[in-house]
XYZ file of C-alpha atoms in Angstrom:
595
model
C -29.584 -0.181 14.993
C -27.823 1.313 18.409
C -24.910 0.540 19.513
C -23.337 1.195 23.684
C -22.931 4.789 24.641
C -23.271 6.488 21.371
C -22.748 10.462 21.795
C -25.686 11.802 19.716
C -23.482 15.168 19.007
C -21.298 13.352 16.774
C -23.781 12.232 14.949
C -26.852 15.037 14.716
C -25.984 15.879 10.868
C -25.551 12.302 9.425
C -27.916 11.177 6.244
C -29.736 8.268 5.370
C -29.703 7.610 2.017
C -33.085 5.795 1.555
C -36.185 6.107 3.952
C -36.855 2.453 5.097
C -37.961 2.188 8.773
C -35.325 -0.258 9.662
C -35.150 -2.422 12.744
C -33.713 -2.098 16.282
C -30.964 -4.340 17.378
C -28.125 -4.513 19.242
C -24.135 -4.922 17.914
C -20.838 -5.448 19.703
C -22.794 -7.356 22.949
C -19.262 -9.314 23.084
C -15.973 -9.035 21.142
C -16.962 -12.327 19.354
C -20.268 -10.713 17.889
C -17.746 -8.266 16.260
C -14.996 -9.508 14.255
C -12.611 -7.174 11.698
C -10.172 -9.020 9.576
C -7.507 -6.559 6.975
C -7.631 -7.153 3.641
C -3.932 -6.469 2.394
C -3.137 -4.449 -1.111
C -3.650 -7.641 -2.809
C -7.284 -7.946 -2.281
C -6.652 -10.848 0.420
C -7.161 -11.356 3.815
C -4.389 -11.137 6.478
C -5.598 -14.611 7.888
C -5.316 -16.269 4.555
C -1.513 -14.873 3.900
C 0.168 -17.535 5.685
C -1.168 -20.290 3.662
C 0.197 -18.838 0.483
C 3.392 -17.352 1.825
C 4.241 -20.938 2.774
C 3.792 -22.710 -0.283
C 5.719 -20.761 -2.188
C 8.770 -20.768 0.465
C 8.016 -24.625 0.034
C 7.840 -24.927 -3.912
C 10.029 -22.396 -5.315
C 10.822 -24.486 -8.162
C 7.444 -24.320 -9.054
C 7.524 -20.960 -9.916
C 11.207 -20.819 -11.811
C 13.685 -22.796 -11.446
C 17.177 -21.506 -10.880
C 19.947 -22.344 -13.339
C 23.815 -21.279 -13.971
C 24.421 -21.060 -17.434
C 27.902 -21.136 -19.746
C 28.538 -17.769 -21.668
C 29.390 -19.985 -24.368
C 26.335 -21.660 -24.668
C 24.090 -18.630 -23.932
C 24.225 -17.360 -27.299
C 21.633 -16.076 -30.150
C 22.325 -16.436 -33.879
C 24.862 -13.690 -34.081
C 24.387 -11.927 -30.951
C 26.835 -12.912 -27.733
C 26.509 -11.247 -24.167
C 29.277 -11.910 -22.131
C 28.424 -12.366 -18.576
C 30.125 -13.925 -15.661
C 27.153 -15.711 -15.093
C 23.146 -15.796 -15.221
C 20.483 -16.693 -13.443
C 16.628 -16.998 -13.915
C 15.866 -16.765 -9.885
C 13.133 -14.355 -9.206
C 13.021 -15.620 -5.875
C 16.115 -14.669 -4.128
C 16.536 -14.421 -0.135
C 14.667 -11.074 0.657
C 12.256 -11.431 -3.165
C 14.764 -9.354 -5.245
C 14.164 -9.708 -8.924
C 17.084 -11.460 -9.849
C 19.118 -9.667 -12.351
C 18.831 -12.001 -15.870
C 20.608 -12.427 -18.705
C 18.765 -10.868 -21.875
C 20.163 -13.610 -24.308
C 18.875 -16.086 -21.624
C 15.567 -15.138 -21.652
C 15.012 -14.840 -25.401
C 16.691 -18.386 -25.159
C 14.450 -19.610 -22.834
C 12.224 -22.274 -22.853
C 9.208 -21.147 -20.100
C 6.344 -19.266 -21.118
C 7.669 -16.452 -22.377
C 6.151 -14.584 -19.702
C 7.429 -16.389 -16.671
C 8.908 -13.994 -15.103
C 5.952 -11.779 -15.077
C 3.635 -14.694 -12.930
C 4.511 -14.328 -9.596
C 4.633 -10.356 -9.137
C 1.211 -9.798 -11.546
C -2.420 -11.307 -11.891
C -3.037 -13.040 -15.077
C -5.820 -10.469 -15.899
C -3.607 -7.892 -16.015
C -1.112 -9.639 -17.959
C -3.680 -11.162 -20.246
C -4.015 -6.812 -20.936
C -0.630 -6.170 -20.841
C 0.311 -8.996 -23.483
C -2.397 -7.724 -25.435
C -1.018 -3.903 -25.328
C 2.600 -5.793 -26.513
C 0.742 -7.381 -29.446
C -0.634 -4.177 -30.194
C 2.789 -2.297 -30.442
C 4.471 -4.687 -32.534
C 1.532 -4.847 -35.344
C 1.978 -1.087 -35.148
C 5.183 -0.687 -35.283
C 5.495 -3.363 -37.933
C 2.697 -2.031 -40.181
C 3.723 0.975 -42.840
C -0.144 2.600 -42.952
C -1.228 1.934 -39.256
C -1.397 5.021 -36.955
C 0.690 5.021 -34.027
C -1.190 5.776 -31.545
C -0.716 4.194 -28.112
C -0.125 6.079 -25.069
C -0.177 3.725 -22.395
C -1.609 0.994 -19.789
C -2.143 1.282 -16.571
C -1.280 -2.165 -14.087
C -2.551 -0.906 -11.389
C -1.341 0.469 -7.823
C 1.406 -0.643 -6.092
C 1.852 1.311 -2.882
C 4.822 -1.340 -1.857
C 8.015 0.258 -3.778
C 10.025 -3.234 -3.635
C 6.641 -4.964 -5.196
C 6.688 -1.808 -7.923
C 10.416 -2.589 -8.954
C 9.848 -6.359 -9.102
C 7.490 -5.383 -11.554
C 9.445 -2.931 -13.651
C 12.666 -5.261 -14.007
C 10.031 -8.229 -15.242
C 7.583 -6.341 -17.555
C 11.119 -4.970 -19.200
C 12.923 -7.943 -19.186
C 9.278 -9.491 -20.915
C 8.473 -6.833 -23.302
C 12.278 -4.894 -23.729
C 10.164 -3.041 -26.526
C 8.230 -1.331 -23.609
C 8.728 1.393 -20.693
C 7.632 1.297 -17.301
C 6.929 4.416 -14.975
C 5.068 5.000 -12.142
C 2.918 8.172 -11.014
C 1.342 8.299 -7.505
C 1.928 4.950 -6.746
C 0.043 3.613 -9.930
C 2.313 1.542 -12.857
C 2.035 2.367 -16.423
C 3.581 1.407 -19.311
C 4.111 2.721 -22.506
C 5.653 1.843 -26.222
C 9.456 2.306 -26.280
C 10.700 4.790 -29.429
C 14.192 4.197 -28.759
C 14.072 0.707 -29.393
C 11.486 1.965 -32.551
C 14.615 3.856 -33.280
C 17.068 0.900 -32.607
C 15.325 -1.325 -34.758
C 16.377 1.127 -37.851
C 19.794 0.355 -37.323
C 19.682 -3.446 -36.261
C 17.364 -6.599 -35.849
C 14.738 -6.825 -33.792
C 16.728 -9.985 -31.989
C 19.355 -7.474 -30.960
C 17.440 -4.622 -29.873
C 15.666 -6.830 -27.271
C 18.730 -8.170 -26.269
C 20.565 -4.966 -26.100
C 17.814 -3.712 -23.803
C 16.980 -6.134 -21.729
C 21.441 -5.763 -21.001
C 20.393 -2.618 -20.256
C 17.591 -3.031 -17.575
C 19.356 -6.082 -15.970
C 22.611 -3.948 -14.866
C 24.716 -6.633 -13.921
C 28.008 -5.849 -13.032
C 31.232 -6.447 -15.235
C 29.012 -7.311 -17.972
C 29.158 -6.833 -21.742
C 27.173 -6.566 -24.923
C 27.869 -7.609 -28.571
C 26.369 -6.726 -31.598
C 26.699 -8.701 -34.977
C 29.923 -7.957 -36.685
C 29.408 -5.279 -38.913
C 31.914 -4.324 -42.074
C 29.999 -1.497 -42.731
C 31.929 1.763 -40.811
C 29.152 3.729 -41.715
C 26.570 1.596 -40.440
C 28.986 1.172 -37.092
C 29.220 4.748 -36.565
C 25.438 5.364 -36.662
C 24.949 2.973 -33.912
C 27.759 4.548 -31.956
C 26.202 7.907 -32.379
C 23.147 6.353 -31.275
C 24.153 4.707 -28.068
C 25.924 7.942 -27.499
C 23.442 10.232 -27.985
C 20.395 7.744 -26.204
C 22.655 5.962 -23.104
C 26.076 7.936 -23.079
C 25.955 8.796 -19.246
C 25.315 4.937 -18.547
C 27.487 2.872 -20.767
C 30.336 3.420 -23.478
C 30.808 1.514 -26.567
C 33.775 0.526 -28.705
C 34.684 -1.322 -32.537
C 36.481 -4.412 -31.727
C 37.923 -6.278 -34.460
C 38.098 -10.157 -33.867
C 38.377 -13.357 -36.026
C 35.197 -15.261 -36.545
C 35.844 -19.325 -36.956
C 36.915 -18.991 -40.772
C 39.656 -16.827 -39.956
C 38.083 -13.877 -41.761
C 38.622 -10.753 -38.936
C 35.287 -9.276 -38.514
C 34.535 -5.852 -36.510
C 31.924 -5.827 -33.758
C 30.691 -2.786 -31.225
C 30.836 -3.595 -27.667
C 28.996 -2.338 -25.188
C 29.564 -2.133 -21.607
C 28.890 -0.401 -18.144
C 30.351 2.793 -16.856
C 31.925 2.954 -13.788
C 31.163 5.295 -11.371
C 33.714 7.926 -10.170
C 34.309 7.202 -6.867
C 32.085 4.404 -6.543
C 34.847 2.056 -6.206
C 36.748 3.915 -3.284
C 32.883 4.552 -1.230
C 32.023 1.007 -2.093
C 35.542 0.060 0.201
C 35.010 3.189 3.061
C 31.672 1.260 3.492
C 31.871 -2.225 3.135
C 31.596 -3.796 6.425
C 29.956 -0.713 7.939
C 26.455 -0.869 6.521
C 23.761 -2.534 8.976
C 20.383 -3.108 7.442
C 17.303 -2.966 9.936
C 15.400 -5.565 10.656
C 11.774 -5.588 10.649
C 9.636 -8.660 11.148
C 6.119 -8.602 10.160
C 2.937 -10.562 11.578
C -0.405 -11.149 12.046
C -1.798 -9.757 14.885
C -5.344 -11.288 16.634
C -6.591 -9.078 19.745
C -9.526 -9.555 21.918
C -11.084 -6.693 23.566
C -8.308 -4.403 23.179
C -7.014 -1.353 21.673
C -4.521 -1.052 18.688
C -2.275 0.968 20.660
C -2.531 -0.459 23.798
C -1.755 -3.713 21.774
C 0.882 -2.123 20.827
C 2.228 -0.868 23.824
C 2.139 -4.468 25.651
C 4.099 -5.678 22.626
C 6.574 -2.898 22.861
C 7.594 -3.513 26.536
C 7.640 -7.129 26.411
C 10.173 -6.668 23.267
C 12.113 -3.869 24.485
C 11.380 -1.626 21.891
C 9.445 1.754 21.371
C 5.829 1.933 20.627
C 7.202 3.897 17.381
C 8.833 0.950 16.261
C 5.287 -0.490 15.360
C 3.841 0.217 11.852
C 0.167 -1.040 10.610
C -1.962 -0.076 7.899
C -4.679 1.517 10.201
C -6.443 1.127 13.938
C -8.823 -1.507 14.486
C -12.199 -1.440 16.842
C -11.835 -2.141 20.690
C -14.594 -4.228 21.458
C -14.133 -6.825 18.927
C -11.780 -9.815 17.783
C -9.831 -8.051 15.185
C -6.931 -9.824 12.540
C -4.655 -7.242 11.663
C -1.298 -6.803 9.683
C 1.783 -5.540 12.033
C 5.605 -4.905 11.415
C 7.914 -4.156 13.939
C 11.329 -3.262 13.594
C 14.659 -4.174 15.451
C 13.109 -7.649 16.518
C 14.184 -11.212 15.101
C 11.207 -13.377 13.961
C 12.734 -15.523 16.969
C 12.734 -12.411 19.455
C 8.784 -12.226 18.311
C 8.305 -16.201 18.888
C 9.347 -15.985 22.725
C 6.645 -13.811 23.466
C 4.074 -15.788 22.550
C 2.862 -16.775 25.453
C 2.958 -13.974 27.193
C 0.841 -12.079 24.668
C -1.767 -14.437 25.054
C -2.138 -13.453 28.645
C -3.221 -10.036 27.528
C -5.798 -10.897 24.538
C -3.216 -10.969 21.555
C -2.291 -14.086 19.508
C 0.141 -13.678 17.192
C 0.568 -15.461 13.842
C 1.942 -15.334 10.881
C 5.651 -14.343 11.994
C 8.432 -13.858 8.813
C 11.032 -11.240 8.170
C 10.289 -8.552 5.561
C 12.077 -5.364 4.145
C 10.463 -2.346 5.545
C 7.593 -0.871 7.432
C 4.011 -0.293 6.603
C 2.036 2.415 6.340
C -1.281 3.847 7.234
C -3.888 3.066 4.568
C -1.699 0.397 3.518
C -4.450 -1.705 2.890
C -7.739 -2.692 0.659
C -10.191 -2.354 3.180
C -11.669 -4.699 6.321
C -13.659 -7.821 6.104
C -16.349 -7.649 9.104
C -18.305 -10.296 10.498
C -21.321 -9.186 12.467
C -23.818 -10.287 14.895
C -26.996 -8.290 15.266
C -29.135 -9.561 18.800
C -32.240 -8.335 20.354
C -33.398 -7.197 17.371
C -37.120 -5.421 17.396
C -39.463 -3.832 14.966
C -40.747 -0.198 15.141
C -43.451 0.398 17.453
C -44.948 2.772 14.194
C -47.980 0.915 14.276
C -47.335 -1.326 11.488
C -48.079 -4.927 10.781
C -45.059 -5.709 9.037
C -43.590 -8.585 10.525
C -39.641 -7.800 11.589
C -39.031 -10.685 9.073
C -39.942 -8.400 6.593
C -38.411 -5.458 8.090
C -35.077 -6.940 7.947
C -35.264 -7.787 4.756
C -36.157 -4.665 2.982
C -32.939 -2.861 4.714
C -30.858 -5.079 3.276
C -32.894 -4.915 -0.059
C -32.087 -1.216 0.122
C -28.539 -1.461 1.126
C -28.142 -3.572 -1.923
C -29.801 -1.345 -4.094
C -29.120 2.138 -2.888
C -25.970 1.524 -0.866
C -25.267 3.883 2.444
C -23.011 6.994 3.213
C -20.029 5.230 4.447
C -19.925 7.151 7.182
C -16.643 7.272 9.781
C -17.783 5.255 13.058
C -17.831 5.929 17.095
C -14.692 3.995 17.116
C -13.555 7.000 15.132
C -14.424 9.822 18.073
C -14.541 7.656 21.209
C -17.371 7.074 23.741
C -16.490 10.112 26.353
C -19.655 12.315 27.660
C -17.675 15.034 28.171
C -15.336 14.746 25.504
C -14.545 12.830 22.244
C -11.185 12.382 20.357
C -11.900 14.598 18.036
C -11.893 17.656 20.326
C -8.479 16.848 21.274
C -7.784 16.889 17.641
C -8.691 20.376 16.661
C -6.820 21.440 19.911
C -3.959 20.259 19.151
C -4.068 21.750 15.346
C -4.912 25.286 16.755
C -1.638 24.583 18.839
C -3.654 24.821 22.125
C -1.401 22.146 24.075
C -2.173 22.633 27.409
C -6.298 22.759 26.129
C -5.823 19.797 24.914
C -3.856 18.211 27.848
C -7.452 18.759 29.967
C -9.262 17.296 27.527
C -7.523 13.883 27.490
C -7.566 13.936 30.775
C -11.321 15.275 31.132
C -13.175 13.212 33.677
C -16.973 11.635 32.584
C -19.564 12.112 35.582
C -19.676 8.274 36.500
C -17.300 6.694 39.009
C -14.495 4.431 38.097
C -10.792 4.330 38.984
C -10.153 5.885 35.284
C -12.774 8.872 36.223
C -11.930 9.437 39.708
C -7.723 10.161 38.552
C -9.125 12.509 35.915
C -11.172 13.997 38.399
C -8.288 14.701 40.689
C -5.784 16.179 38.013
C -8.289 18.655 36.974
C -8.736 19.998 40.520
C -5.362 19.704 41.841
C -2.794 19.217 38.275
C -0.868 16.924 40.852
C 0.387 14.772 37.942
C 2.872 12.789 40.606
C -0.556 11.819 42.197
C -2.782 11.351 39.924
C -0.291 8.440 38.450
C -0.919 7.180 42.144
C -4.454 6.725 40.899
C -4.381 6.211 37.317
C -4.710 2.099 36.594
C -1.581 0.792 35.231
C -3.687 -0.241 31.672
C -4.600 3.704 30.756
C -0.873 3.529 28.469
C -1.173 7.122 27.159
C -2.641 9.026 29.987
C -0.082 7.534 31.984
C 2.441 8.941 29.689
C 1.021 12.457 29.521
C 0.738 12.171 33.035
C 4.520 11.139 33.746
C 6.038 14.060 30.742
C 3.976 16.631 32.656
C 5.648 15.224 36.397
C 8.900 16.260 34.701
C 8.655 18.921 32.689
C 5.556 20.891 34.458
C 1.658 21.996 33.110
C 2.420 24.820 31.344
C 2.319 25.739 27.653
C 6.112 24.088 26.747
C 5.522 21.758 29.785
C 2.215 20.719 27.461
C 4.339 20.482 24.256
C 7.021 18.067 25.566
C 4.297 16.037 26.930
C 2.117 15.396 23.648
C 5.895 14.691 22.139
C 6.573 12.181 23.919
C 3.577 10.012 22.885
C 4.383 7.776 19.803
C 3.611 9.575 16.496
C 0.828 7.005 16.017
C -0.890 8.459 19.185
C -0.530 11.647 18.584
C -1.503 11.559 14.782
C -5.040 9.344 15.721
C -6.361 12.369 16.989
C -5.573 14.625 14.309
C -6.996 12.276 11.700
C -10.264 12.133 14.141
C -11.298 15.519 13.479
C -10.292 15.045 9.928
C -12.801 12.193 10.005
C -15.354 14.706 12.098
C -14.774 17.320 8.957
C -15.297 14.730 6.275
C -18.577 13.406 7.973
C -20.094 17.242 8.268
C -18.812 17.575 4.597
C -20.420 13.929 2.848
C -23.787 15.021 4.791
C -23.609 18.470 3.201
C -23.017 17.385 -0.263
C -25.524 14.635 0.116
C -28.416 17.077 1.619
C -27.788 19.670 -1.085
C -27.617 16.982 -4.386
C -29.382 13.966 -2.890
C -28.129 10.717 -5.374
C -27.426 12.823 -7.971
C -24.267 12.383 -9.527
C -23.000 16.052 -10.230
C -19.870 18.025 -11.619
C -17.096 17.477 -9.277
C -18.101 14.426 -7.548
C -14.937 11.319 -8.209
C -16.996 8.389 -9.326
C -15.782 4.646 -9.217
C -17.572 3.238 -12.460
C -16.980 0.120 -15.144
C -17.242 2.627 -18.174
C -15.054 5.655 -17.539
C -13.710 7.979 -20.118
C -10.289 7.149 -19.110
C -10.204 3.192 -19.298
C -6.763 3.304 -18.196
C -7.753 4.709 -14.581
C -11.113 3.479 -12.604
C -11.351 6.851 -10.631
C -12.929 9.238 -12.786
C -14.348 13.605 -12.574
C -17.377 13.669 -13.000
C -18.425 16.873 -16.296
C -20.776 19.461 -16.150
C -21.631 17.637 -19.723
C -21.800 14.050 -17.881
C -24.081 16.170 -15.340
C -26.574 17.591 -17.956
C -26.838 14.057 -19.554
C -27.017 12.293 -16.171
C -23.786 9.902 -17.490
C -23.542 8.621 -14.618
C -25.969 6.924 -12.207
C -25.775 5.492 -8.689
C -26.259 2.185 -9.894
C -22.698 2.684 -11.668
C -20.400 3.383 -8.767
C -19.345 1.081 -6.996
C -21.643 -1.986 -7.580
C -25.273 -0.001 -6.294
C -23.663 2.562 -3.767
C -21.484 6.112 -4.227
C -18.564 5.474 -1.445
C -18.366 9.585 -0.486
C -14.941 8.875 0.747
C -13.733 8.289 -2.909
C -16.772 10.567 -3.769
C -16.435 13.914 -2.159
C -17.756 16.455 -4.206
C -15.755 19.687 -5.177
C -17.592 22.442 -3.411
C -17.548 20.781 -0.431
């Protein structure tokens, strides 16, 4: 299919994975034949967020229901934890895991895994309760092996989403650990609480852990009384030995309700040094940002010219803007946005005066911190295909039939998911990727001309370009340069002040927003990748080989879904396209090692 102003050097080297003659056709004749809407992390899509966001701020109770309990009455057979108070809220102001009692959740009378609903999908905690059932018929059988390593949840690039998770799987399963490497959440059996379990009941080592993971301040644990010093000094040497820097425990000696005086080991929090005297130096002091996320809709416009509108209608730098990745120009995109330093009311007022310019803006609610780029699952795209036409190849084949035997062989062979035009830009002369490997090899003034590189036809745009290459009059080529061009205007106004030479150059690509400067970087990145996938590709075809990552149902590792492909695997052709990824390799997960 063909698409507007395509520059066919971009593209000489690119692959076709199957040899249908396709169809021509037409894409992007209007925005609305082109429409792009995020998927978040969570596999949904930023225009259904709303819905679900709002009903649980409206049902709460739904999910747990918050409750302030007596010490007195939160009590297990012979276990006490002495707490000020408790509280079962996992949906605080701000969605911090409330910290929770361990004798109230043992005492409980919710699913046992209630805390563990709102922060993880019932699949994985229909595997994670199964991995719990696993380590306690272990543990509890004399000839059964031990061993379990671990479970993977899943990734969690959010870190407040990652510790919502910890505190609950713990506070669930006290007989487990949680870690995290690269983002990804594991968990894994416990042997101190194995070792625990030596000394005292099972009832007490999940309530002395789950004391443990909840952290509350100015509490206390209990254990049993104990009349056996022996006994009492072999858990003191354990707690010592396991938790020493954390907590400190002591033999109390009180009289149970028969009058008999009975000895107990209490255990309790260590405080700080210092912490006490920097907790008063800043109290008061502390200011928390705020950041305000949304849903942005734009029509026909850049991300970062999106972006800049917002910014100066706000009052705030372009920089204060973080999404999880740029979205086409000649579309309707839906896209996730934070901003900080701006009220959710700030963001309401401007409304209307966004809509002037092509943006709509939904979705408004405070959150904790900024996004990042890649943040996301992927994009949902809705597309229109018009004027479509066969091949003038001689053939009878109706375009009926033509159409659908490329989608046959999408389905069946997949596609090398290439990076777009949007990617490199639609400049004769010059494409964003140019200005990339400039600016890597540190050639600042180079790639100063090449933003500013004129194309050959006329237009305001052109004819300022035109001028600052023949003259570098950057006061007059702002003269020229429509109001709309944000970062050439920018360059253009840096280099007014601070000259065209080589540190004149340098303070000028500074003082574009990170974002800006970065998008060129990652377009010759995307440049290099494309040159790389259509290497690997012309020199292995659909073979899967040693080296290449492979997305599969059946890996060796179940606990991971990325897996390395083996020279063994190779020989034995493990692996087959039909394997990856539902029918198709996706290159960018797939890149092969000698590439």
């Amino acid at each position: 299919m063909e698409t507007q102003g395509l520059s066919p050097a971009i593209f000489d080297s690119l692959c076709y994975v199957s040899d249908h003659r396709g169809f021509f056709g037409t894409i992007k004749n209007s925005p609305a034949d082109f429409v792009v809407t995020e998927i978040n992390v969570s596999g949904q899509l930023v225009t259904e967020v709303q819905t679900i966001e709002k009903s649980e701020r409206d049902s709460p109770q739904d999910i747990i229901t918050k409750q302030t309990i007596n010490p007195k009455d939160a009590k297990l057979k012979g276990t006490t934890c002495e707490v000020a108070e408790f509280a079962t809220d996992i949906l605080e102001a701000g969605g911090r895991l409330a910290q929770t009692s361990p004798d109230v959740v043992d005492n409980c009378e919710l699913d046992p895994c209630y805390l563990l609903y709102p922060v993880v999908d019932l699949a994985v905690q229909e595997y994670l309760n199964q991995f719990a059932c696993n380590v306690r018929s272990v543990w509890s059988s004399p000839v059964a092996e031990n061993n379990l390593n671990e479970l993977s949840l899943g990734l969690y690039p959010d870190k407040d989403e990652r510790a919502l998770i910890h505190s609950a799987v713990r506070q669930t399963y006290p007989f487990l650990i949680t870690f995290t490497k690269s983002s990804e959440l594991f968990v894994k059996p416990n042997l101190d609480y194995q070792e625990l379990c030596q000394l005292t009941s099972e009832k007490e080592a999940d309530a002395f852990f789950k004391f443990l993971d909840a952290k509350l301040e100015n509490s206390r644990f209990s254990f049993n009384p104990d009349d056996c010093k022996e006994h009492r000094t072999a858990v003191h040497h354990f707690i010592s030995k396991k938790f020493g820097k954390l907590v400190e425990a002591k033999s109390f000696s009180e009289k149970d309700t028969y009058g008999l005086l009975k000895v107990c080991i209490t255990v309790r929090f260590r405080e700080k040094i210092g912490s006490s005297r920097k907790r008063k130096r800043t109290e008061g002091t502390e200011k928390q940002d705020v950041y305000t996320g949304f849903t942005l809709q734009k029509d026909n416009l850049e991300t970062l010219e999106a972006i800049s509108y917002l910014s100066y209608s706000l009052g705030v730098l372009p920089s204060d803007f973080s999404y999880a990745g740029i979205k086409d120009k000649k579309a309707i995109t839906y896209q996730a946005m934070i901003v900080k330093k701006v009220t959710p009311e700030r963001l309401k007022q401007i409304e209307a005066i966004s809509e002037k310019k092509g943006m709509t803006i939904h979705n408004i609610h405070p959150v904790k911190k900024h996004l990042h780029l890649g943040q996301l699952s992927g994009n949902h795209f809705s597309i229109i295909v018009r004027d479509i036409q066969n091949q003038n190849d001689g053939s009878s084949v109706c375009i009926q039939e033509r159409i659908e035997e490329a989608v046959y062989n999408i389905k069946t062979k997949g596609f090398l998911n290439y990076y777009g035009p949007q990617r490199f830009g639609k400049g004769q002369n010059c494409q964003s990727h140019d200005i990339g490997l400039a600016l890597l090899k540190e050639e600042m003034e180079k790639a100063v001309k090449l933003l500013l590189n004129p194309d050959s036809f006329e237009d305001p745009v052109n004819n300022a370009k035109q001028y600052f290459i023949e003259t570098e009059d950057a006061k007059g080529t702002l003269a020229l340069m429509p109001h709309y061009k944000i970062r050439e205007r920018m360059l253009l106004r840096a280099i007014n002040r601070f000259g065209m030479n080589n540190e004149g150059c340098v303070r000028a690509w500074l003082s574009l927003p990170h974002s800006i400067r970065i998008f060129y970087i990652h377009a010759f990145c995307s440049k290099v990748w494309n040159e790389a996938a259509s290497y690997r590709f012309t020199l292995y075809g659909l073979k899967v080989v040693q080296g290449d990552l492979v997305v599969c149902h059946e890996t060796a590792n179940e606990n991971s879904p990325v897996h390395i492909v083996t020279a063994e695997e190779e020989e034995s052709s493990a692996y087959t396209i039909n394997q990856t990824l539902g029918g198709c390799i996706d290159l960018r997960k797939a890149q092969n090692s000698r590439v």
